[in-house]
Amino acid sequence: MGKGMSPKIILRAICILVLLTGFMMCTHSNEQENQTAVETQEQHDQRMSWWRDARFGMFIHWGLYAIPAGEWEGEINHAEWILTTAQIPVKEYENFAKEFNPAQFNAQQWVNTAKNAGMKYIVITSKHHDGFCLFDSKLTDYDVVDATPFKRDILKELSEECYNQGIKLCFYHSIMDWHHPDYLPRRKWESRSEEGADFDRYVQHMKGQVKELLTNYGEIGVLWFDGEWEDTWNRERGIDLYDYVRSLQPSIIINNRVGKGREGMAGTYDPEQALGDFGTPEQEIPSTGLGYDWETCMTMNDHWGYNKHDDNWKSNKDLIQKLVDIVSKGGNFLLNVGPTAEGLFPEPSIKRLNAIGKWMEVNGESIYGTSASLFSDLKWGRSTTKGCKVYLHVFEWPENRTLEVPGLKERADSVYLLQNPEASLTIEYNDTGALIQVPEDAPDPYVSVIALKFATTPGLLGTLH
Ligand code: FHN
C-alpha cells in the first residue's frame, strides 16, 4: 500500500499486460477500460500525493436517520443504524423521507467550517446502509430530490461549494443497502421475502449510481466504500468495482473497503488480499505506522449519525493529540460530524472544530505534507518530519524546562517554537541525544510544537532511537 512496488501491483500489472496483449491480437481494446488497472509506483504516488499532504479531513454522516436523532420507542442509543437496531420495517422507515426538510442546510457554511478547522477534504455519505440517496439519482426515487419536501440535490450544492473553497469533495457509498429489493441478504427480522431478488442486478444498480456520482459532481477525491462485510460481496466484485471507479475518474483514490481486506478491524490484514489504496482503521489509532497508506476515521462523541442524547464529546485536547498521534505514525485523520435534521452541525462539534482550527492556524506546518516520526519512543509526545525539518509535538511540558530528545545526534541549524520562530531555543548534544532548554510555560494548552531545521533532509538521519 503505497510503499515500494508491492507484489500485488506487480502481479496485477503482469495479468493486465497478458490480457492487453490478448486483446490487441484479436480485438481493438478499449483504452478507457484498461488504462486504470496498470499503474507504476510513480503514478501511484502522484495520485496519492494530495491525500498524503492533506492529512486531515471531515467525515459527514447525514441522512433520514437524523430525524429520529437516535431515539425510537424509548430507546435513545440509535443512530445511522436505526432501521436495523430498532427493527423498523423498510416501508415505515421510508416515511422519514416525507419529513426530511433541512431548511437550515447551507453548503457554504459547512465547507467553511471544515476549511477553518484545517480540514482539506470532506467525505460525505452519498448513500448509507439505509439506501437513501443525498443526491438526485435517476435510478431511484428514494433520494432527496424525489422523495422529500426539500427537493434540492445536496451533493450538487456541496460539490459547487467545495470547488469554490478549494476543498476536495469525496463520497462515502455503502455497498450494503437495506432498501433496494435486489440487495441480499435481507435483515433477519424483515418480513420482505428474498423471492425474486437478484444480487447481480443490485450490483449493476450500485455501479450505475457510482457512475452518476462520478459523472455529475465534478472531480471527486476519494470514493470511500463501506458495508462490504456480508457474504454476497467478495474480492472479485471488489476488483471489478475498483477498476470501474478508476475507469470513470482515473485519478480518484479508493479505500480498502471496496474489497474484503479491512485492517485495524477485527481479523488480520493481508496486503495480498486487501484491495484499494489505503487502510481504514475505525475508532482506533494503530500503535505504530502500518507500512502503507492508512486513515483513522473517528467520531467526536459515540455516534456517526446525529444522536441528540449523546453528550460524550471528546475534548479539544484529546482530538488535537489524536490528530498529532495519527500523523506522527504516517496516517490521515478523518473526523466525523453528524448533522441534525435541520441541516446544522451540532454546536459541540462546531466548538471543537473551531479549537482545532485555531491550533492548526499556528501549527499546521507540522501536520500537512509531513511523514512519520523518526523517533521510536518519545515519552512526552510525538514527532513529524518534512523536508529539512523535524517537529516535536510536546504533550507534557517538562517541569525542569529541559526537553530530552533521545537519539537526536544530527546538529540542527536552528531550534525554535513553531509559534514564535524568532525565539531560538538552546540545544545541547550528549551521547544519548539532545537537551532543549524551553520556556517555563507551555506555549499551547493542548500541544506545543518545537521545530528543528537541519542542513540536510533529516530522513537521512535514519530512525533515531
Ligand atoms: O456500519 C458503518 C457505520 O455506520 C459507519 O458508517 C462506519 C464509519 O466508517 N462504518 C461502518 C462500520 O464499520
PDB file of N, CA, C and O and ligand atoms in Angstrom, residues 59 61 65 79-81 125 128-129 172 174 176 178 224-229 255 257 262 265 280-283 297-299 303-305 334 336, ligand 1:
ATOM      1  N   PHE A  59     -15.433  13.823   7.974  1.00  0.00           N
ATOM      2  CA  PHE A  59     -16.393  12.787   7.628  1.00  0.00           C
ATOM      3  C   PHE A  59     -17.775  13.373   7.952  1.00  0.00           C
ATOM      4  O   PHE A  59     -17.936  14.026   9.001  1.00  0.00           O
ATOM      5  N   HIS A  61     -21.756  12.093   8.280  1.00  0.00           N
ATOM      6  CA  HIS A  61     -22.811  11.073   8.222  1.00  0.00           C
ATOM      7  C   HIS A  61     -24.146  11.773   8.357  1.00  0.00           C
ATOM      8  O   HIS A  61     -24.490  12.291   9.428  1.00  0.00           O
ATOM      9  N   TYR A  65     -31.850   9.245   9.032  1.00  0.00           N
ATOM     10  CA  TYR A  65     -31.679   8.848  10.440  1.00  0.00           C
ATOM     11  C   TYR A  65     -31.501  10.070  11.357  1.00  0.00           C
ATOM     12  O   TYR A  65     -31.597   9.969  12.569  1.00  0.00           O
ATOM     13  N   ALA A  79     -28.636   5.412  15.973  1.00  0.00           N
ATOM     14  CA  ALA A  79     -28.083   6.495  15.121  1.00  0.00           C
ATOM     15  C   ALA A  79     -28.324   6.094  13.668  1.00  0.00           C
ATOM     16  O   ALA A  79     -29.433   5.711  13.313  1.00  0.00           O
ATOM     17  N   GLU A  80     -27.260   6.078  12.831  1.00  0.00           N
ATOM     18  CA  GLU A  80     -27.450   5.788  11.404  1.00  0.00           C
ATOM     19  C   GLU A  80     -27.873   4.337  11.147  1.00  0.00           C
ATOM     20  O   GLU A  80     -28.299   4.009  10.042  1.00  0.00           O
ATOM     21  N   TRP A  81     -27.755   3.480  12.161  1.00  0.00           N
ATOM     22  CA  TRP A  81     -28.182   2.094  12.013  1.00  0.00           C
ATOM     23  C   TRP A  81     -29.615   1.868  12.485  1.00  0.00           C
ATOM     24  O   TRP A  81     -30.072   0.725  12.568  1.00  0.00           O
ATOM     25  N   THR A 125     -21.653  10.975   3.197  1.00  0.00           N
ATOM     26  CA  THR A 125     -22.439   9.797   2.838  1.00  0.00           C
ATOM     27  C   THR A 125     -23.366  10.127   1.667  1.00  0.00           C
ATOM     28  O   THR A 125     -24.412  10.748   1.852  1.00  0.00           O
ATOM     29  N   HIS A 128     -26.003   5.800   2.722  1.00  0.00           N
ATOM     30  CA  HIS A 128     -25.562   4.916   3.793  1.00  0.00           C
ATOM     31  C   HIS A 128     -26.299   3.580   3.659  1.00  0.00           C
ATOM     32  O   HIS A 128     -26.959   3.334   2.630  1.00  0.00           O
ATOM     33  N   HIS A 129     -26.208   2.712   4.647  1.00  0.00           N
ATOM     34  CA  HIS A 129     -26.798   1.373   4.501  1.00  0.00           C
ATOM     35  C   HIS A 129     -28.309   1.417   4.304  1.00  0.00           C
ATOM     36  O   HIS A 129     -28.883   0.460   3.765  1.00  0.00           O
ATOM     37  N   TYR A 172     -18.667   8.869   0.490  1.00  0.00           N
ATOM     38  CA  TYR A 172     -18.838   7.580   1.161  1.00  0.00           C
ATOM     39  C   TYR A 172     -20.013   6.919   0.446  1.00  0.00           C
ATOM     40  O   TYR A 172     -21.047   7.572   0.221  1.00  0.00           O
ATOM     41  N   SER A 174     -22.258   3.202   0.517  1.00  0.00           N
ATOM     42  CA  SER A 174     -22.401   1.888   1.144  1.00  0.00           C
ATOM     43  C   SER A 174     -22.716   0.815   0.109  1.00  0.00           C
ATOM     44  O   SER A 174     -23.659   0.964  -0.688  1.00  0.00           O
ATOM     45  N   MET A 176     -23.625  -2.194   1.102  1.00  0.00           N
ATOM     46  CA  MET A 176     -24.818  -2.795   1.734  1.00  0.00           C
ATOM     47  C   MET A 176     -25.993  -1.812   1.598  1.00  0.00           C
ATOM     48  O   MET A 176     -25.809  -0.607   1.725  1.00  0.00           O
ATOM     49  N   TRP A 178     -30.092  -1.679   2.652  1.00  0.00           N
ATOM     50  CA  TRP A 178     -31.223  -2.339   3.296  1.00  0.00           C
ATOM     51  C   TRP A 178     -32.545  -2.009   2.580  1.00  0.00           C
ATOM     52  O   TRP A 178     -33.591  -2.540   2.948  1.00  0.00           O
ATOM     53  N   TRP A 224     -15.174   6.380  -0.901  1.00  0.00           N
ATOM     54  CA  TRP A 224     -14.969   5.715   0.391  1.00  0.00           C
ATOM     55  C   TRP A 224     -16.070   4.662   0.545  1.00  0.00           C
ATOM     56  O   TRP A 224     -17.180   4.945   1.001  1.00  0.00           O
ATOM     57  N   PHE A 225     -15.784   3.427   0.125  1.00  0.00           N
ATOM     58  CA  PHE A 225     -16.801   2.382   0.222  1.00  0.00           C
ATOM     59  C   PHE A 225     -16.896   1.864   1.663  1.00  0.00           C
ATOM     60  O   PHE A 225     -15.961   2.008   2.449  1.00  0.00           O
ATOM     61  N   ASP A 226     -18.061   1.268   1.960  1.00  0.00           N
ATOM     62  CA  ASP A 226     -18.312   0.732   3.288  1.00  0.00           C
ATOM     63  C   ASP A 226     -19.378  -0.366   3.151  1.00  0.00           C
ATOM     64  O   ASP A 226     -19.925  -0.552   2.056  1.00  0.00           O
ATOM     65  N   GLY A 227     -19.663  -1.085   4.227  1.00  0.00           N
ATOM     66  CA  GLY A 227     -20.728  -2.094   4.156  1.00  0.00           C
ATOM     67  C   GLY A 227     -20.382  -3.252   3.251  1.00  0.00           C
ATOM     68  O   GLY A 227     -21.211  -3.806   2.536  1.00  0.00           O
ATOM     69  N   GLU A 228     -19.095  -3.640   3.308  1.00  0.00           N
ATOM     70  CA  GLU A 228     -18.578  -4.669   2.394  1.00  0.00           C
ATOM     71  C   GLU A 228     -18.503  -6.047   3.038  1.00  0.00           C
ATOM     72  O   GLU A 228     -18.040  -6.994   2.408  1.00  0.00           O
ATOM     73  N   TRP A 229     -18.964  -6.161   4.292  1.00  0.00           N
ATOM     74  CA  TRP A 229     -18.615  -7.365   5.079  1.00  0.00           C
ATOM     75  C   TRP A 229     -19.572  -8.554   4.863  1.00  0.00           C
ATOM     76  O   TRP A 229     -19.225  -9.677   5.204  1.00  0.00           O
ATOM     77  N   ASN A 255     -10.798   3.575  -1.021  1.00  0.00           N
ATOM     78  CA  ASN A 255     -10.370   2.951   0.252  1.00  0.00           C
ATOM     79  C   ASN A 255     -10.407   1.434   0.166  1.00  0.00           C
ATOM     80  O   ASN A 255     -10.850   0.843  -0.822  1.00  0.00           O
ATOM     81  N   ARG A 257     -12.156  -0.702   1.697  1.00  0.00           N
ATOM     82  CA  ARG A 257     -13.437  -1.393   1.932  1.00  0.00           C
ATOM     83  C   ARG A 257     -14.173  -1.667   0.614  1.00  0.00           C
ATOM     84  O   ARG A 257     -15.274  -2.194   0.616  1.00  0.00           O
ATOM     85  N   ARG A 262     -10.216  -5.167   5.279  1.00  0.00           N
ATOM     86  CA  ARG A 262     -10.006  -4.115   6.276  1.00  0.00           C
ATOM     87  C   ARG A 262      -8.894  -4.458   7.251  1.00  0.00           C
ATOM     88  O   ARG A 262      -8.845  -5.550   7.776  1.00  0.00           O
ATOM     89  N   MET A 265      -9.227  -3.560  11.940  1.00  0.00           N
ATOM     90  CA  MET A 265     -10.530  -4.004  12.449  1.00  0.00           C
ATOM     91  C   MET A 265     -10.341  -5.443  12.908  1.00  0.00           C
ATOM     92  O   MET A 265      -9.251  -5.986  12.834  1.00  0.00           O
ATOM     93  N   THR A 280      -8.216   1.492   6.590  1.00  0.00           N
ATOM     94  CA  THR A 280      -9.246   2.305   7.251  1.00  0.00           C
ATOM     95  C   THR A 280      -9.515   1.862   8.692  1.00  0.00           C
ATOM     96  O   THR A 280     -10.642   1.459   9.024  1.00  0.00           O
ATOM     97  N   PRO A 281      -8.493   1.935   9.572  1.00  0.00           N
ATOM     98  CA  PRO A 281      -8.775   1.656  10.990  1.00  0.00           C
ATOM     99  C   PRO A 281      -9.899   2.584  11.459  1.00  0.00           C
ATOM    100  O   PRO A 281      -9.914   3.770  11.100  1.00  0.00           O
ATOM    101  N   GLU A 282     -10.826   2.027  12.214  1.00  0.00           N
ATOM    102  CA  GLU A 282     -12.018   2.805  12.593  1.00  0.00           C
ATOM    103  C   GLU A 282     -12.109   2.907  14.093  1.00  0.00           C
ATOM    104  O   GLU A 282     -12.002   1.906  14.801  1.00  0.00           O
ATOM    105  N   GLN A 283     -12.289   4.141  14.585  1.00  0.00           N
ATOM    106  CA  GLN A 283     -12.403   4.407  16.031  1.00  0.00           C
ATOM    107  C   GLN A 283     -11.164   3.921  16.792  1.00  0.00           C
ATOM    108  O   GLN A 283     -11.242   3.621  17.982  1.00  0.00           O
ATOM    109  N   CYS A 297     -10.666   6.746  10.913  1.00  0.00           N
ATOM    110  CA  CYS A 297     -11.915   7.525  10.963  1.00  0.00           C
ATOM    111  C   CYS A 297     -12.467   7.423  12.383  1.00  0.00           C
ATOM    112  O   CYS A 297     -12.379   6.371  13.005  1.00  0.00           O
ATOM    113  N   MET A 298     -13.026   8.538  12.883  1.00  0.00           N
ATOM    114  CA  MET A 298     -13.421   8.590  14.294  1.00  0.00           C
ATOM    115  C   MET A 298     -14.561   9.597  14.514  1.00  0.00           C
ATOM    116  O   MET A 298     -14.650  10.591  13.799  1.00  0.00           O
ATOM    117  N   THR A 299     -15.394   9.251  15.480  1.00  0.00           N
ATOM    118  CA  THR A 299     -16.489  10.165  15.849  1.00  0.00           C
ATOM    119  C   THR A 299     -15.989  11.145  16.917  1.00  0.00           C
ATOM    120  O   THR A 299     -15.016  10.863  17.617  1.00  0.00           O
ATOM    121  N   HIS A 303     -21.349   8.481  18.334  1.00  0.00           N
ATOM    122  CA  HIS A 303     -22.204   8.087  17.205  1.00  0.00           C
ATOM    123  C   HIS A 303     -21.771   8.750  15.902  1.00  0.00           C
ATOM    124  O   HIS A 303     -21.347   9.912  15.912  1.00  0.00           O
ATOM    125  N   TRP A 304     -21.928   8.064  14.787  1.00  0.00           N
ATOM    126  CA  TRP A 304     -21.615   8.635  13.466  1.00  0.00           C
ATOM    127  C   TRP A 304     -22.768   9.525  13.018  1.00  0.00           C
ATOM    128  O   TRP A 304     -22.584  10.693  12.683  1.00  0.00           O
ATOM    129  N   GLY A 305     -23.973   8.984  13.029  1.00  0.00           N
ATOM    130  CA  GLY A 305     -25.163   9.770  12.702  1.00  0.00           C
ATOM    131  C   GLY A 305     -25.595  10.529  13.947  1.00  0.00           C
ATOM    132  O   GLY A 305     -25.261  10.176  15.080  1.00  0.00           O
ATOM    133  N   LEU A 334      -9.695  11.233   9.715  1.00  0.00           N
ATOM    134  CA  LEU A 334     -10.994  11.595   9.153  1.00  0.00           C
ATOM    135  C   LEU A 334     -11.962  11.717  10.320  1.00  0.00           C
ATOM    136  O   LEU A 334     -12.420  10.722  10.874  1.00  0.00           O
ATOM    137  N   ASN A 336     -15.378  12.853  12.245  1.00  0.00           N
ATOM    138  CA  ASN A 336     -16.786  12.850  11.830  1.00  0.00           C
ATOM    139  C   ASN A 336     -17.642  13.946  12.454  1.00  0.00           C
ATOM    140  O   ASN A 336     -17.469  14.318  13.614  1.00  0.00           O
TER     141      ASN A 336
HETATM  142  O1  FHN B   1     -21.700   0.481   9.593  1.00  0.00           O
HETATM  143  C1  FHN B   1     -20.893   1.601   9.303  1.00  0.00           C
HETATM  144  C2  FHN B   1     -21.139   2.699  10.303  1.00  0.00           C
HETATM  145  O2  FHN B   1     -22.488   3.093  10.271  1.00  0.00           O
HETATM  146  C3  FHN B   1     -20.241   3.890   9.925  1.00  0.00           C
HETATM  147  O3  FHN B   1     -20.581   4.367   8.626  1.00  0.00           O
HETATM  148  C4  FHN B   1     -18.776   3.438   9.963  1.00  0.00           C
HETATM  149  C5  FHN B   1     -17.874   4.597   9.568  1.00  0.00           C
HETATM  150  O4  FHN B   1     -16.719   4.117   8.977  1.00  0.00           O
HETATM  151  N1  FHN B   1     -18.577   2.343   9.023  1.00  0.00           N
HETATM  152  C6  FHN B   1     -19.424   1.168   9.253  1.00  0.00           C
HETATM  153  C7  FHN B   1     -18.975   0.406  10.488  1.00  0.00           C
HETATM  154  O5  FHN B   1     -17.660  -0.052  10.273  1.00  0.00           O
END
